[in-house]
XYZ file of C-alpha atoms in Angstrom:
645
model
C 0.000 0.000 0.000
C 0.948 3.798 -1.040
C 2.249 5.437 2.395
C 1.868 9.027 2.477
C 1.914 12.079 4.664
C -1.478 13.560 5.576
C -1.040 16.355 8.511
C -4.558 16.433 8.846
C -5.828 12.995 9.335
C -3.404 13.407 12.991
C -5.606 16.780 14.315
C -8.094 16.297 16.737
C -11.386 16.233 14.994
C -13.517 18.732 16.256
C -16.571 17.531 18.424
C -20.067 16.890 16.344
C -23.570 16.331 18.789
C -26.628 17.202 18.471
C -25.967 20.717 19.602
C -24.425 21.326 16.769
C -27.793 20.966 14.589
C -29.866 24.301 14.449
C -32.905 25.433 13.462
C -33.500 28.516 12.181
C -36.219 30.453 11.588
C -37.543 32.069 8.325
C -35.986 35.392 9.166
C -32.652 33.860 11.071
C -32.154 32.259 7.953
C -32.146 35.767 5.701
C -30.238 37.345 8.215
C -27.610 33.907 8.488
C -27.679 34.172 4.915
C -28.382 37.103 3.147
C -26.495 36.672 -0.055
C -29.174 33.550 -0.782
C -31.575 36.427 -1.028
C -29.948 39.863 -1.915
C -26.570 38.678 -3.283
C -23.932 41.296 -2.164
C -24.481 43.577 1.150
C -22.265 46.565 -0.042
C -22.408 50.156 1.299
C -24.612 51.695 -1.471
C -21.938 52.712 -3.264
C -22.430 50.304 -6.076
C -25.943 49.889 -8.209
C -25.193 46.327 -7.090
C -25.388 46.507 -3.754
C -27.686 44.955 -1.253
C -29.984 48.385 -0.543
C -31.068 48.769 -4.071
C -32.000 45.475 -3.866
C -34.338 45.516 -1.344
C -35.525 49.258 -2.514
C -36.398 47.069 -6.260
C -38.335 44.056 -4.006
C -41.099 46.776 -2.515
C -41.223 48.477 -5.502
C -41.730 45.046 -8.019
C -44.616 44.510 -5.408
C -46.438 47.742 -6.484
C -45.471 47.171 -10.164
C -47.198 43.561 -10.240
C -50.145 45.808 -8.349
C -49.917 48.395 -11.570
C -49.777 45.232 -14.290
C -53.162 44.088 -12.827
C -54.609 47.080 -13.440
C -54.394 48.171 -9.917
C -52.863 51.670 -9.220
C -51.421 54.256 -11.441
C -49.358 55.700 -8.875
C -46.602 54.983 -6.707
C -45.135 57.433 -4.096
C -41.467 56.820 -2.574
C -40.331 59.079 -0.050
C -36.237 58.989 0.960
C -35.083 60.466 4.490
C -31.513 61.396 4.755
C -30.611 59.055 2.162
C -31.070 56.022 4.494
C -34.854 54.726 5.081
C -36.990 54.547 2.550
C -41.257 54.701 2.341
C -43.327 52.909 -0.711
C -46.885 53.721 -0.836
C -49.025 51.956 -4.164
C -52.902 52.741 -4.611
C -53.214 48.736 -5.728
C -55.755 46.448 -4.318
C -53.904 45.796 -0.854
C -52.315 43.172 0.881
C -55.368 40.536 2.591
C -55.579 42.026 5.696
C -55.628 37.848 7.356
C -52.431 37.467 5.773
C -50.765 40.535 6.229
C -48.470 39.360 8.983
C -47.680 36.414 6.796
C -46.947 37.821 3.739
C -43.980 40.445 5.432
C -42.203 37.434 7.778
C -42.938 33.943 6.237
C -41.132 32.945 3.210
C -42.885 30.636 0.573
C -45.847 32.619 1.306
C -47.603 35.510 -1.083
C -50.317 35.475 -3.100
C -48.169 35.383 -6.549
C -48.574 31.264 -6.517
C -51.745 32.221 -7.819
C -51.049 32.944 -11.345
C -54.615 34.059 -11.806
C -53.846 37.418 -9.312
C -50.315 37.599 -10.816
C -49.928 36.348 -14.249
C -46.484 38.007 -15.327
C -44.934 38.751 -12.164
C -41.111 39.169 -11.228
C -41.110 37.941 -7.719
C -42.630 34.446 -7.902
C -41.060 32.848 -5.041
C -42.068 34.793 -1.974
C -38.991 35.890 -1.198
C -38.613 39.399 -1.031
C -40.616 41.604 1.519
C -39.594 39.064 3.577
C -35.419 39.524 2.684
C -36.412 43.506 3.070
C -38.050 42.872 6.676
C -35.589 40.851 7.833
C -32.529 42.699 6.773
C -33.887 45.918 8.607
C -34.050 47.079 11.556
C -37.431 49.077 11.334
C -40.047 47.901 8.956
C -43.261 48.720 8.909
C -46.303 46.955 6.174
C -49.341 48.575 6.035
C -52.578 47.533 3.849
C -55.553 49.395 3.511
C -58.675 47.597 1.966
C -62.353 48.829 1.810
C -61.996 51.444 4.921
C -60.040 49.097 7.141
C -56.379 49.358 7.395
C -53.584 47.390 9.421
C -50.462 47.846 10.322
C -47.278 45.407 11.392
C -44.255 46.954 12.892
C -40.570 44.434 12.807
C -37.532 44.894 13.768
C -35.190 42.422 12.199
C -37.532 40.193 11.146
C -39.243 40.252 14.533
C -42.801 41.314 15.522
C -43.277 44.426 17.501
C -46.974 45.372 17.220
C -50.257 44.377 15.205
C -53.053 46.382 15.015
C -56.236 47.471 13.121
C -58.262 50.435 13.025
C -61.021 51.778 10.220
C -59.937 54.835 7.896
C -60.247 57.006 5.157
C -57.091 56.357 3.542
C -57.409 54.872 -0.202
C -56.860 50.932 -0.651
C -53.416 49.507 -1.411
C -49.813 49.077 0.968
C -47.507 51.246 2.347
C -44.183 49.835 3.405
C -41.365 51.279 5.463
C -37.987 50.182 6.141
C -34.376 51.180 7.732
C -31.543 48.928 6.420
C -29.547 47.335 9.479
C -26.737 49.301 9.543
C -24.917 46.154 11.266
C -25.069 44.541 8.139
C -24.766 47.027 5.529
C -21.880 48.972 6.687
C -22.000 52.561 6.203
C -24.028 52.698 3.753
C -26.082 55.468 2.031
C -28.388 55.513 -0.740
C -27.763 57.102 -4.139
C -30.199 59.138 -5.320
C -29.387 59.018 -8.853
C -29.254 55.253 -8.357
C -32.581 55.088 -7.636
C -34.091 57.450 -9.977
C -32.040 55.446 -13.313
C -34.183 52.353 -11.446
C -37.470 54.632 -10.774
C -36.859 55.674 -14.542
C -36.566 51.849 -15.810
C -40.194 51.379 -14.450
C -41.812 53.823 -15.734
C -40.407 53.409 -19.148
C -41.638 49.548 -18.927
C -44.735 50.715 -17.789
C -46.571 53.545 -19.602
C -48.742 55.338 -17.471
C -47.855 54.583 -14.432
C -46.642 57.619 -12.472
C -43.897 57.007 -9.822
C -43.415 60.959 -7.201
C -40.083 60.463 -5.948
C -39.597 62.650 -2.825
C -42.535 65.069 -4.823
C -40.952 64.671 -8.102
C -42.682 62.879 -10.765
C -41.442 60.118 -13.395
C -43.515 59.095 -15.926
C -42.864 57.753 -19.519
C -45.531 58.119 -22.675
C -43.091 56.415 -25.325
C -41.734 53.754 -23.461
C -38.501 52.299 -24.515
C -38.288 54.795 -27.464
C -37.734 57.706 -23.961
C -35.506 54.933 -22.581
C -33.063 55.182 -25.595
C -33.563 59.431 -26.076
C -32.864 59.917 -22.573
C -29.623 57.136 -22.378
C -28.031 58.030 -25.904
C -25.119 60.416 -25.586
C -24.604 60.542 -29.470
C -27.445 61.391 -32.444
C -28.878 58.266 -33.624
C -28.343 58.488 -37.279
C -31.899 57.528 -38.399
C -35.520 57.511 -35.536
C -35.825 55.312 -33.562
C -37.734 52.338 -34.487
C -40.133 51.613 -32.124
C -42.248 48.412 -32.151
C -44.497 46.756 -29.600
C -46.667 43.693 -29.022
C -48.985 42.619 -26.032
C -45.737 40.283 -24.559
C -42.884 42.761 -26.413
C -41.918 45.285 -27.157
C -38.324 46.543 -28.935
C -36.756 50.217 -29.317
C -33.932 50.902 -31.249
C -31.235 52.617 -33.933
C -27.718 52.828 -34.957
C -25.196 56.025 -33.813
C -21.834 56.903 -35.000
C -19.811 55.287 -31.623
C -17.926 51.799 -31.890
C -19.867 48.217 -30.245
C -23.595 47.631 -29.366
C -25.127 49.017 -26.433
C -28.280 46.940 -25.261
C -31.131 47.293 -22.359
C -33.252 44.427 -21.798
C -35.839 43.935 -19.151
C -38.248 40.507 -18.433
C -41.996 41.279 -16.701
C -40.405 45.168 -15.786
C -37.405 43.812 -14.404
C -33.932 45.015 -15.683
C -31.975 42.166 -16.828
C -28.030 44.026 -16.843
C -26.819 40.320 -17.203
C -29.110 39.824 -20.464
C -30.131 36.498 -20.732
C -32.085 34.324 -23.371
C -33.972 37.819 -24.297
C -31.382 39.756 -25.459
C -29.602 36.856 -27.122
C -32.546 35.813 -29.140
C -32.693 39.707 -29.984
C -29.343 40.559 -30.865
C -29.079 36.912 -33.124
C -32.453 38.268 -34.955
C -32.022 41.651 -35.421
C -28.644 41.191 -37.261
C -30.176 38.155 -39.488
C -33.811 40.093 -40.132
C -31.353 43.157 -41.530
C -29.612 41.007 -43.293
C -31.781 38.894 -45.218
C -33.344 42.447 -46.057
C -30.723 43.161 -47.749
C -29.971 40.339 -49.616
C -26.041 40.701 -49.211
C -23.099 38.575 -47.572
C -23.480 40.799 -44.230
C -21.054 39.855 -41.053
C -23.490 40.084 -37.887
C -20.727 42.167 -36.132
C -21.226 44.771 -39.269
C -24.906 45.291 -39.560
C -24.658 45.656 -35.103
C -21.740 48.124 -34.880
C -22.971 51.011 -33.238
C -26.263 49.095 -32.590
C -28.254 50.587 -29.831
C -31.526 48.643 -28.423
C -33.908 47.783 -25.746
C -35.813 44.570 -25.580
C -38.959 43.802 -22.913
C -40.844 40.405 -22.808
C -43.524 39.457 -20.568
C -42.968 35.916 -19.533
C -45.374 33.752 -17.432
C -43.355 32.394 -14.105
C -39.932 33.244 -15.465
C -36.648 31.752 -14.230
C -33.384 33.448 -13.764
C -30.267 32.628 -13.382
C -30.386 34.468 -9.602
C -32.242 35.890 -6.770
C -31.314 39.519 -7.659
C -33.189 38.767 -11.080
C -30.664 40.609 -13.440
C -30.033 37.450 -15.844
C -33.011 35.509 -17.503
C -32.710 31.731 -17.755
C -35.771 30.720 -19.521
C -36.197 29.044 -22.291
C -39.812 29.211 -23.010
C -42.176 31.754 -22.458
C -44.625 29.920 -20.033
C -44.842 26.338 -18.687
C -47.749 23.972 -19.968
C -49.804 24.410 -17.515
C -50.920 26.564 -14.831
C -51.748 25.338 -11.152
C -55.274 24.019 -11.903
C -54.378 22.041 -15.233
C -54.926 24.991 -18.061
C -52.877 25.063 -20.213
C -51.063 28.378 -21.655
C -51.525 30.178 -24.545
C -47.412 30.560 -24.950
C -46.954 26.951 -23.431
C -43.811 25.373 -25.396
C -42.907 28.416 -27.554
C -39.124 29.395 -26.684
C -38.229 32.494 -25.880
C -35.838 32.663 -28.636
C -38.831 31.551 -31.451
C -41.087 34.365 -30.057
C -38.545 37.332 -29.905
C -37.040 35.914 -33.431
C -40.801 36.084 -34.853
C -41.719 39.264 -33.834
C -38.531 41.067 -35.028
C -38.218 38.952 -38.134
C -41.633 39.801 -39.264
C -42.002 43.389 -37.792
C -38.221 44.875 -38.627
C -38.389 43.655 -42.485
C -42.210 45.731 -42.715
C -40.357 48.925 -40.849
C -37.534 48.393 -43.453
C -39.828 47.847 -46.406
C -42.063 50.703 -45.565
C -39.264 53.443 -44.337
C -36.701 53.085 -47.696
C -35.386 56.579 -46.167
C -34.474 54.270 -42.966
C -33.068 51.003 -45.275
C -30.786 53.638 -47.008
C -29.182 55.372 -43.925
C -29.032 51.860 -42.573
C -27.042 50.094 -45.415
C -24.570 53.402 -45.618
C -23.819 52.715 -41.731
C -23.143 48.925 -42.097
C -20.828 49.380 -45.599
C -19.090 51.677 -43.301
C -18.390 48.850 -40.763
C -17.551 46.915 -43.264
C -15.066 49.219 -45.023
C -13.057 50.084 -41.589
C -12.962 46.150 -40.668
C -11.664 45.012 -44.047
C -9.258 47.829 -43.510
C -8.169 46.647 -40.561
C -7.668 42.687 -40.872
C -4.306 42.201 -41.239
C -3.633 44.352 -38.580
C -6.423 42.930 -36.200
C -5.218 39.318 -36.754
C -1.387 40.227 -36.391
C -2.089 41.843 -32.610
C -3.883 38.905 -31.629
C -1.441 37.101 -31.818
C 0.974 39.280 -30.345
C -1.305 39.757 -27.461
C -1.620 35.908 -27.184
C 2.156 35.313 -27.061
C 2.820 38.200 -24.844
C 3.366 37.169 -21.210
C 0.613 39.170 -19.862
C 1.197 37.958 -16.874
C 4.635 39.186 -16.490
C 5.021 42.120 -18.407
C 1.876 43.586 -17.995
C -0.700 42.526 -16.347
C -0.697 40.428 -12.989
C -3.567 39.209 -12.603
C -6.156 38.341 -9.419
C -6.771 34.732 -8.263
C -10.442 35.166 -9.064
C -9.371 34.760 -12.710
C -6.530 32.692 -12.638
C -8.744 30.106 -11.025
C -11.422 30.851 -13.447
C -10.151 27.438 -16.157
C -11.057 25.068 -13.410
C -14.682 25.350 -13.934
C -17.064 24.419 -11.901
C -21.307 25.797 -11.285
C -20.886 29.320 -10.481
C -23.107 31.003 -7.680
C -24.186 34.147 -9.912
C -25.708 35.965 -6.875
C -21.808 35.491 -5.282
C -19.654 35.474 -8.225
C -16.259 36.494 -6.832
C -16.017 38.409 -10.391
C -18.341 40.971 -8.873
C -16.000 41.814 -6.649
C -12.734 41.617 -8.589
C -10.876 45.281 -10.134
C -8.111 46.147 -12.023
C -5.614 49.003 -11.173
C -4.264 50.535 -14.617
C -1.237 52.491 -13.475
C 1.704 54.175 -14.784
C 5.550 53.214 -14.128
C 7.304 50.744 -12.279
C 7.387 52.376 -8.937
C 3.586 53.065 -8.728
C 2.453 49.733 -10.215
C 5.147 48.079 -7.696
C 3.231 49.322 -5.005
C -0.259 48.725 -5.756
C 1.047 45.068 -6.730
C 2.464 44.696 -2.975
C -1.180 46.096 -1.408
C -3.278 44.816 -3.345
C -6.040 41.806 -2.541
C -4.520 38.847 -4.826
C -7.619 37.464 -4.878
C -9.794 40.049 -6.129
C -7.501 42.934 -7.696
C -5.191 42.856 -10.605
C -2.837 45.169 -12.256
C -1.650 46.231 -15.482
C 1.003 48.955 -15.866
C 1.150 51.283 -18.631
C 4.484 52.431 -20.095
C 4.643 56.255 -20.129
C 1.649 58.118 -21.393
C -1.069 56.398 -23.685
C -1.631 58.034 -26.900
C -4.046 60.391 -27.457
C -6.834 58.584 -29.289
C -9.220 60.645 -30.430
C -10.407 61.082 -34.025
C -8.711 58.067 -34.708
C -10.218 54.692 -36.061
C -9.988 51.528 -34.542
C -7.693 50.329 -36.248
C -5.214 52.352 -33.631
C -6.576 49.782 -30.625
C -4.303 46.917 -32.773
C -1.644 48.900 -33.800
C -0.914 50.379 -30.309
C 0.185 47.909 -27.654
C -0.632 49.470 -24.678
C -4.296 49.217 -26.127
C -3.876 46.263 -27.773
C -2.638 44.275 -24.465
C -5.028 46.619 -22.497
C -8.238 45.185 -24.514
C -6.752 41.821 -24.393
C -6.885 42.026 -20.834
C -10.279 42.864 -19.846
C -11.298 41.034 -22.486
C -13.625 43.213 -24.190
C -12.715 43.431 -27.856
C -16.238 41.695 -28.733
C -18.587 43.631 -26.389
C -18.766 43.515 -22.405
C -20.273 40.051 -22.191
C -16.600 38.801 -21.502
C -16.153 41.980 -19.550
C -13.106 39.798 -16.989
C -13.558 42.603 -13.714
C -16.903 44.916 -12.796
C -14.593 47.774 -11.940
C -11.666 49.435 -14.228
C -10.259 51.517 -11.962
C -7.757 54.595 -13.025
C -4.890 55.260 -10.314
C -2.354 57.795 -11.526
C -0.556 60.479 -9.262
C -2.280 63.192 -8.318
C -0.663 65.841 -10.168
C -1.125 67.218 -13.799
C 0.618 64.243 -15.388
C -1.425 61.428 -13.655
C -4.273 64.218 -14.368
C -3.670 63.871 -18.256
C -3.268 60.141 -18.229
C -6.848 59.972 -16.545
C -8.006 61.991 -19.780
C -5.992 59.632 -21.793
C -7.211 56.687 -20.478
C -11.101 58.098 -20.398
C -10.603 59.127 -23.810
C -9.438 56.058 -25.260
C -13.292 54.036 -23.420
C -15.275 56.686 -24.767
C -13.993 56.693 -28.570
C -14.111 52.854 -28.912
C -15.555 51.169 -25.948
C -18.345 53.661 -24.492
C -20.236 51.567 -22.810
C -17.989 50.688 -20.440
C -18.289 53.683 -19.080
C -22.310 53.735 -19.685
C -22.604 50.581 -17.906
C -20.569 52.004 -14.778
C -17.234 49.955 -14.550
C -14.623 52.775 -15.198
C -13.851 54.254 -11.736
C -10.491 56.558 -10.828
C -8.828 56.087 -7.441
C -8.331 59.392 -5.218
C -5.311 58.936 -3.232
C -4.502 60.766 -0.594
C -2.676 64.327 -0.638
C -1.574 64.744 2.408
C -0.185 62.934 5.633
C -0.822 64.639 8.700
C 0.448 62.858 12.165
C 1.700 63.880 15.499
C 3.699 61.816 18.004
C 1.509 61.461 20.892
C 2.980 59.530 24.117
C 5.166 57.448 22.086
C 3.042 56.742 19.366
C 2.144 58.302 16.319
C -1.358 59.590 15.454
C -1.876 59.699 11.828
C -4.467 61.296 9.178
C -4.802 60.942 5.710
C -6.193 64.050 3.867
C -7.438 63.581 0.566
C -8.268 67.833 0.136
C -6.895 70.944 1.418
C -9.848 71.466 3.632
C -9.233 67.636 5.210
C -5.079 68.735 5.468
C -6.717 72.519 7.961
C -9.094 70.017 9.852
C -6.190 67.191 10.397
C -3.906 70.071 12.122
C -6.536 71.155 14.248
C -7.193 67.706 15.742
C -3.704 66.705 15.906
C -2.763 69.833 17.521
C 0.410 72.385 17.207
C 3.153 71.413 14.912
C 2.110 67.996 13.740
C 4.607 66.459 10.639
C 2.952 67.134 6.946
C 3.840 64.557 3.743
C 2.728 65.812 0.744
C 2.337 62.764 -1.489
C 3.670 63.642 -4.942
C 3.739 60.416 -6.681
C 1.755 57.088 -6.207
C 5.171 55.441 -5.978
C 6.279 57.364 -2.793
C 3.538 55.651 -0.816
C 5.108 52.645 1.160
C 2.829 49.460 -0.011
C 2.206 49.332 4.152
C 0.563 52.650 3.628
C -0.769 51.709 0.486
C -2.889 48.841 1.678
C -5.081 51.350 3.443
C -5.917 53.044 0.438
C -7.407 50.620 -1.893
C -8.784 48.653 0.428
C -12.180 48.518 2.164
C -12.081 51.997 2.703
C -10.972 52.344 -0.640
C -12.358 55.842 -2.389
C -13.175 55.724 -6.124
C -15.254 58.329 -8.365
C -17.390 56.842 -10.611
C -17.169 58.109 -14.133
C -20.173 58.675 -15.744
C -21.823 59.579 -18.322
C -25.493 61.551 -18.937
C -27.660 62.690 -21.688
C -26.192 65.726 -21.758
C -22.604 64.558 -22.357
C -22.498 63.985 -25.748
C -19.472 62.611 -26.252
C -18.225 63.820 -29.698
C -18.310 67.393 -28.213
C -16.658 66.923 -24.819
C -13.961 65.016 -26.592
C -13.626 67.705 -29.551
C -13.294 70.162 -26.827
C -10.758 68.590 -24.450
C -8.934 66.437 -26.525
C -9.241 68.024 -29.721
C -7.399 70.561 -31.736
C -9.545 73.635 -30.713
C -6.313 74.995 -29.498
C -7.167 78.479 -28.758
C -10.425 77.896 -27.310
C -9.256 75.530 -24.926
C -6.496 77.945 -23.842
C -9.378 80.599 -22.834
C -10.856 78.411 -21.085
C -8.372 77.108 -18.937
C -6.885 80.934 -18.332
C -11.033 81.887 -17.115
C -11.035 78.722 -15.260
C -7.594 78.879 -13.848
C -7.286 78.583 -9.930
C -4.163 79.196 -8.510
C -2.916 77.185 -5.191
C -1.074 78.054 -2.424
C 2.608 76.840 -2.284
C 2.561 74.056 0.134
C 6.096 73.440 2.021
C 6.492 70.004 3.573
């Protein structure tokens, strides 16, 4: 027999009884768990995070109210950017089962596909995750004069009671996130009204008053796209819709696809078998219109759509609902036997149908449209032709580089990522991972010796990228910086491969580090836009200052990441503390480092809105407008005070 060494088969195995074996309750179990039922906790700072979540559970509720033609209005009050109040004018919660319906999971009235045909939340799940995960929560339903109200905390019951009013039927709900569980956290108002916005454009008519403001959409996904484009589409937008679907969309002068696809009101930002089905049937409707030897990538360069089905008790791939599995649009039969009208039809026949036979009638009937449309996809065609030699050469330089020496190290999270295996989607590791792109040895040296191997990786530039505007794609091959850069986030075909959620910018804080952020943000917007759109491009603030004072021995120290942090740092640490200026990323000690891009790691989220169109801002800044740019930085100009060490 084989002899070998096994250090653990000579430990002490721990002790196993039947006090070990718990039972928990409903809400211990959310609160033992909550990334079963939220995915990620967070602080808010992300539109991922655990907050928005349980904001979008209350809110589906109402929505599913407003789909059964039950309430046109929703009102959502915010206090202090940390508790939140829902109020719908829909039929109301039983008042029996109110109790139940807030604190027991597996129970709701959405079973019943007859109250809820097309719902989001079919599994009972989420009131209950937002009660239990707070620690104030209040339900309220009002039905036919009589209302009552349930106050939790944590999960728990506080008080019960009924009384007879005046107030207008439907639910009001209340809740304070547990601030033991989401850390610091804050809500984002412009979070919430992108989200608030997503509803309304899903749902025509409905009215959502956000703190007194009101959001309401007449045009559906034809606003969605006018109020999310930051470039002139180059024809209308084509605007189609069915009972179970309905599609909104055009072509504008940027590089890659842009897509926004939602199931039963919910915003799928994973996609799913929706948008596939669209984006395969879009491209081969155009071109079999045609009639010509069309590459898919071609006719969908520059491509930007929205896609919502209805589908009867969908599936997705996750609790947090942002990734649709299903494959057909209903099951056969409902809970009493019926069968369904969609029973059996996939979801990729049904979407492929409806564009097939809707986008060829548009096409036929708008020759305006068909014209602007070919002159856009010849275009494509022209610059990728152009373009092949090169393309093909720098993929294979970027497959023989040593990325992971020379340029990139990479995270655990992705080095791991060939072994395979059933991925938890609501915990993906992924959704956690970054990438520091840095310049020079020194800085990228130090961020590599702070960094969390497991979720953050690296890639160093050499000197300053070029300047990439006005130029054609053809400069994201030719260039290795961007050719290794693309390579290593993987996004040369769209985001779908997207390798980390966050792209993160650290340069020094001076004018150099300054330029490279415009660099950098330059060379996303002209060819890969909706990275930005999609919110992964993020630049690190450092700090400016060290401010610390040797108090009995030991020294008291506080980072300043302004002046007016530097003036409040001397005042605490009293007279004559020691001041660092921090002129380089490189001059802070990885030690120091670590504290910086960690946890309490501070990032600015770049962004973009309607009103950035992006062909002007980069015209202006990055441009040749010489002259005019001068003026404006002499008008703008403010002038520091000399700071001595």
């Amino acid at each position: 027999m084989e002899e070998f060494n096994n250090n653990e088969s000579t430990q002490t195995p721990v002790a196993y009884t039947e006090d070990n074996i718990r039972h928990l309750s409903d809400m211990e179990h959310v609160r033992t768990r909550p990334g079963m039922y939220i995915g990620r906790l967070g602080d808010g700072s992300q539109v991922e995070d655990g907050i928005y979540v349980l904001l979008k559970e209350v809110v589906d509720n109402c929505i599913d109210e407003f789909k059964m033609g039950a309430g046109k209005r929703i009102e959502i009050q915010m206090e202090d950017n940390l508790r939140v109040s829902v109020r719908d004018y829909g039929r109301g919660i039983p008042l029996g089962s109110l109790v139940d319906a807030v604190s027991m999971l597996n129970t709701g009235g959405k079973y019943d596909t007859k109250a809820f045909k097309k719902s989001v939340g079919l599994n009972g799940v989420g009131a209950k995750a937002v009660n239990a995960l707070s620690t104030r929560f209040i339900a309220r339903s009002v039905r036919e004069g009589q209302m009552r109200e349930a106050v939790f905390s944590k999960g728990e019951l506080v008080s019960d009671h009924t009384m007879p009013t005046n107030e207008e039927n439907g639910t009001y709900i209340f809740f304070e996130p547990d601030a033991t569980l989401f850390l610091n956290y804050h809500f984002r108002p412009e979070f919430i009204e992108t989200m608030l916005r997503n509803y309304t454009y899903l749902n025509t008519g409905l009215a959502i008053y956000y703190n007194g403001h009101r959001i309401i959409s007449r045009n559906g996904l034809e606003d969605l796209l006018n109020d999310n484009m930051t470039a002139q589409g180059l024809y209308p937008i084509i605007h189609i819709q069915d009972e179970d679907i309905e599609i909104a969309f055009t072509h504008s002068p940027q590089y890659g696809e842009e897509y926004y696809s939602f199931v039963n009101g919910q915003h799928t930002t994973q996609g799913g078998t929706h948008q596939s089905a669209f984006k395969e049937h879009i491209a081969r409707t155009i071109k079999e219109f045609f009639g010509k030897n069309m590459e898919f990538q071609d006719i969908r360069n520059g491509l930007v759509a929205a896609v919502a089905i209805n589908v009867i008790e969908p599936t997705f791939e996750s609790q947090t609902k942002i990734k649709l599995g299903s494959l057909t649009m209903a099951p056969e039969k409902d809970s009493e036997g019926n069968p369904y009208p969609l029973s059996g039809v996939s979801v990729n026949k049904f979407v492929g149908d409806f564009v097939k036979e809707n986008v060829d009638n548009y096409l036929h009937k708008h020759a305006d449209v068909a014209e602007v449309l070919l002159q856009k996809i010849q275009e494509s065609e022209k610059e990728r032709k152009a373009i092949a030699g090169v393309t093909k050469i720098a993929r294979e330089r970027a497959k023989k580089a040593n990325l992971h020496n020379r340029k990139l190290r990479d995270c655990r999270t992705h080095l791991n990522d060939a072994k395979g295996g059933k991925k938890d989607e609501d915990n993906d590791p992924r959704l956690e991972s970054s990438i520091f792109i840095t310049e020079g040895d020194s800085a990228s040296g130090s961020i590599t010796k702070s960094r969390d191997v497991n979720t953050q990786a690296v890639f160093s530039l050499r000197g300053k990228p070029l300047n990439s505007f006005g130029l054609t794609k053809k400069v994201v091959y030719e260039n290795e910086e961007f050719n290794l850069l693309q390579a290593a986030l993987n996004i040369e075909d769209g985001l779908d491969g997207l390798r980390y959620n966050k792209v993160i910018v650290a340069t020094d804080a001076d004018v150099d580090g300054m330029h490279i952020r415009l660099l950098m943000i330059t060379f996303f917007l002209q060819f890969f836009p909706d990275l930005i759109k999609k919110g992964h491009v993020y630049i690190l603030q450092t700090p400016l200052f060290r401010v610390r004072n040797r108090k009995k021995g030991v020294y008291e120290t506080i980072y300043c990441y302004s002046e007016e942090e530097r003036s409040a740092a001397i005042e605490e640490l009293g007279p004559n503390p020691e001041i660092t200026r921090f002129k380089g990323l490189g001059e802070i000690s990885p030690d120091e480092f670590r504290h910086f891009i960690g946890k309490d790691m501070r990032l600015e989220q770049v962004s973009l809105k309607k009103t950035d169109t992006v062909k002007e801002l980069l015209e202006f800044y990055m441009g040749k407008n010489t002259m005019e740019r001068q003026n404006f930085i002499i008008d703008n100009l403010v002038v520091e005070e000399d700071i001595i060490d």
